[in-house]
Coordinates of C-alpha atoms in Angstrom, one line a residue:
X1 CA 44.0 141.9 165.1
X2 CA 40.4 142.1 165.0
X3 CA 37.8 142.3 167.6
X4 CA 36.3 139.3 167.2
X5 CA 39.7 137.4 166.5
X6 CA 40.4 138.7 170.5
X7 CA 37.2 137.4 171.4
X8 CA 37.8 134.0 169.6
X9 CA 41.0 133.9 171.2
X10 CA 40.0 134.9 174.9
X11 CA 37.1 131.8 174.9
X12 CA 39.5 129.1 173.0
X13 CA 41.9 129.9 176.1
X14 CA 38.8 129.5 178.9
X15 CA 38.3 126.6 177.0
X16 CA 41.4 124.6 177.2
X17 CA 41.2 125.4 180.6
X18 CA 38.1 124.7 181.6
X19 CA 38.9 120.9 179.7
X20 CA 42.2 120.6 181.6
X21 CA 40.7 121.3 185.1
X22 CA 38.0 118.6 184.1
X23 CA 40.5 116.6 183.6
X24 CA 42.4 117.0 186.2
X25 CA 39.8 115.7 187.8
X26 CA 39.2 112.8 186.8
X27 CA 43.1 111.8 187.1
X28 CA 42.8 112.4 191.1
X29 CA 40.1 109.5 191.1
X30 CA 42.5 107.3 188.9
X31 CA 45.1 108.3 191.6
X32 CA 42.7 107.0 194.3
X33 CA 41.5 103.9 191.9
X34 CA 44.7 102.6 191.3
X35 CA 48.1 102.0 192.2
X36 CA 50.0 105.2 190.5
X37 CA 53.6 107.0 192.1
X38 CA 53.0 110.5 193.0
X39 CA 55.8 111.4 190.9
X40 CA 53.4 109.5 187.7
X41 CA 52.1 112.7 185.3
X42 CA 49.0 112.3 182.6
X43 CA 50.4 114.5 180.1
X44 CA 47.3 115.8 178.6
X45 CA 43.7 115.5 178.2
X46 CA 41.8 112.3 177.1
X47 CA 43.9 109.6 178.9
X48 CA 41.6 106.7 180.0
X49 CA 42.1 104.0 182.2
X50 CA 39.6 101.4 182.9
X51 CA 38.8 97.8 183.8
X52 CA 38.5 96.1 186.8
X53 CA 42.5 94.9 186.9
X54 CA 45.4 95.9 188.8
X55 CA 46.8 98.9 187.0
X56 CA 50.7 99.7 188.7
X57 CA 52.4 103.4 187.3
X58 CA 55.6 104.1 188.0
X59 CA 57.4 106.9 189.2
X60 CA 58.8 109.4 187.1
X61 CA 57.1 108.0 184.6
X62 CA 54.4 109.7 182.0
X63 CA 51.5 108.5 179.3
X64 CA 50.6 110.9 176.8
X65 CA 47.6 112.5 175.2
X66 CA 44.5 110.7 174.4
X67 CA 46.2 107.2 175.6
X68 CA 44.5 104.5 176.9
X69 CA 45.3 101.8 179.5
X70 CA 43.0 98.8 180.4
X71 CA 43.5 96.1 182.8
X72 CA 40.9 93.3 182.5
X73 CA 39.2 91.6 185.8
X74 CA 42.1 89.7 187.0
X75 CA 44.7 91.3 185.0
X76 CA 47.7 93.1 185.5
X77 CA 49.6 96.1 183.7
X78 CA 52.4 97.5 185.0
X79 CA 54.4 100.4 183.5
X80 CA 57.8 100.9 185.4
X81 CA 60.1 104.0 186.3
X82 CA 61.0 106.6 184.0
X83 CA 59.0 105.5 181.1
X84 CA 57.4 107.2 178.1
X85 CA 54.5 106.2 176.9
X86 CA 53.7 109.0 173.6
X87 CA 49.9 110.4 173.1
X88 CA 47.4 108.2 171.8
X89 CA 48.9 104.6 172.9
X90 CA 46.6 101.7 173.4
X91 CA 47.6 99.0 175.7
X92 CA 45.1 96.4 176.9
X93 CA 45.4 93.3 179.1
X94 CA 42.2 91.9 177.5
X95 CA 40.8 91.3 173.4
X96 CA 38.8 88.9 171.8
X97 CA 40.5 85.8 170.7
X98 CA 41.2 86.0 166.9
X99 CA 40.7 82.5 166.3
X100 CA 37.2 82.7 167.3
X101 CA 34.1 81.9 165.1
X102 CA 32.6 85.2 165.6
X103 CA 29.2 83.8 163.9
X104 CA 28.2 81.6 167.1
X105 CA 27.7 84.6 170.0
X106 CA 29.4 86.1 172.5
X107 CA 34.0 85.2 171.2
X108 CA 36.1 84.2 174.2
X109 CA 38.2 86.6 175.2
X110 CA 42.4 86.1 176.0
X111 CA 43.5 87.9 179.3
X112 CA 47.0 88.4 179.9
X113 CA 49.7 90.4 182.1
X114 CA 51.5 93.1 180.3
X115 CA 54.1 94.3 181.7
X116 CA 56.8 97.3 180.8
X117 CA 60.4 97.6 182.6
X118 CA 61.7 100.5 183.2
X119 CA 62.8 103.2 181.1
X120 CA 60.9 102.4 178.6
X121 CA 59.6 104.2 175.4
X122 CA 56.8 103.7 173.5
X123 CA 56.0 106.1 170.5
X124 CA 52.6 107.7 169.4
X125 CA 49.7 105.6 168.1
X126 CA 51.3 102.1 169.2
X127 CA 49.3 99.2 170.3
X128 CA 50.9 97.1 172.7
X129 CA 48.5 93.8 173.3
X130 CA 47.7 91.1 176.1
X131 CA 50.6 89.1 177.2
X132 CA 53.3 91.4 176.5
X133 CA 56.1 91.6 178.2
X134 CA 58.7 95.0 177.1
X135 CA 62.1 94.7 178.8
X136 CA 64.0 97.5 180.1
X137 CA 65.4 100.4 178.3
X138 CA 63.6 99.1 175.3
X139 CA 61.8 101.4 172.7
X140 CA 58.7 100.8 170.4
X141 CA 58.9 102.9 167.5
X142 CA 55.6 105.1 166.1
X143 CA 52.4 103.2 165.3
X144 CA 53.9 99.6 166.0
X145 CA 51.6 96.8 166.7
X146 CA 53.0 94.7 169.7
X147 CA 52.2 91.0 170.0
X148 CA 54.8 89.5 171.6
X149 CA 57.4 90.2 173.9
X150 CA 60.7 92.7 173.6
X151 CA 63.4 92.1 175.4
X152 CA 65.6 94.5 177.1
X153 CA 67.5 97.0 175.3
X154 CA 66.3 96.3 171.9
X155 CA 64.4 98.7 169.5
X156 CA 61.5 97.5 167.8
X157 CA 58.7 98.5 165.4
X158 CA 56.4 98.1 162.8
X159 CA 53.0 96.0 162.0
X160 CA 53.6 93.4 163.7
X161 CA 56.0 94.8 165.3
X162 CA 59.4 93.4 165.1
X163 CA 63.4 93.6 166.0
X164 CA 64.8 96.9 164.2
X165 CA 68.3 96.7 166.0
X166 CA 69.8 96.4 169.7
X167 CA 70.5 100.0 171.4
X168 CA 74.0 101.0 171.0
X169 CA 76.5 102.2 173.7
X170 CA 73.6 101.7 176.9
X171 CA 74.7 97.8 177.8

């Protein structure tokens, strides 16, 4: 190896941890914001929560890399115990209503609970939207789009997502 391959190495390392303790950082404050179990872990840099809501994490329970999680004034979003939530998840309480005219100003907005049971899982790159409701021991697959509610124990996925099968042998 190379001198300057060392070097290269040697900063990339002082680096990542320099990010990390910066980040570490800023999950203490969302700690002391809002209402998340001791046992809760941000696995990773870049996980954002926001908004002026109620925002309840569960214990023994973890959100991946790069997620975000916002609960709207008013709103509520609750992940329960021993859930997965996979690196770059959105899941909002708030959006803009789709049925607005977006021409005439400022669209209303639709505000809604969600609302994950426990032992959930929710792959990478999903979007789970206002409303929601995701039962227990339920999973959302990898880049699903979540719109409306999934009840316990079922596996679901896709754009929208939808009902892939029930789980087998955890009933």
């Amino acid at each position: 190896m190379s001198m300057r391959a060392g070097l290269w190495g040697v900063w990339a390392e002082v680096f990542l941890r320099l990010r990390m303790a910066c980040w570490r950082g800023v999950y203490r404050a969302y700690r002391r914001r809002y209402s998340v179990a001791p046992t809760f872990r941000f696995n990773g840099a870049g996980i954002q929560l926001y908004g002026e809501g109620r925002i309840e994490l569960g214990a023994d329970s973890y959100v991946g890399e790069l997620s975000t999680l916002q609960a709207a004034p008013g709103g509520l979003l609750r992940i329960g115990s021993r859930c997965t939530i996979s690196h770059n998840v959105r899941i909002y309480t708030s959006t803009v209503s789709a049925d607005a005219d977006l021409r005439r100003g400022a669209p209303p907005s639709v505000t809604a609970a969600v609302v994950i049971g426990d032992g959930v899982w929710i792959g990478a790159n999903a979007y789970v939207g206002p409303g929601v409701h995701i039962g227990d021991n339920a999973v959302v697959g990898a880049n699903a789009v979540v719109t409306r509610d999934v009840p316990a124990g079922e596996i679901w996925g896709g754009v929208p997502a939808r009902f892939i099968r029930s789980k087998r042998g955890t009933q």
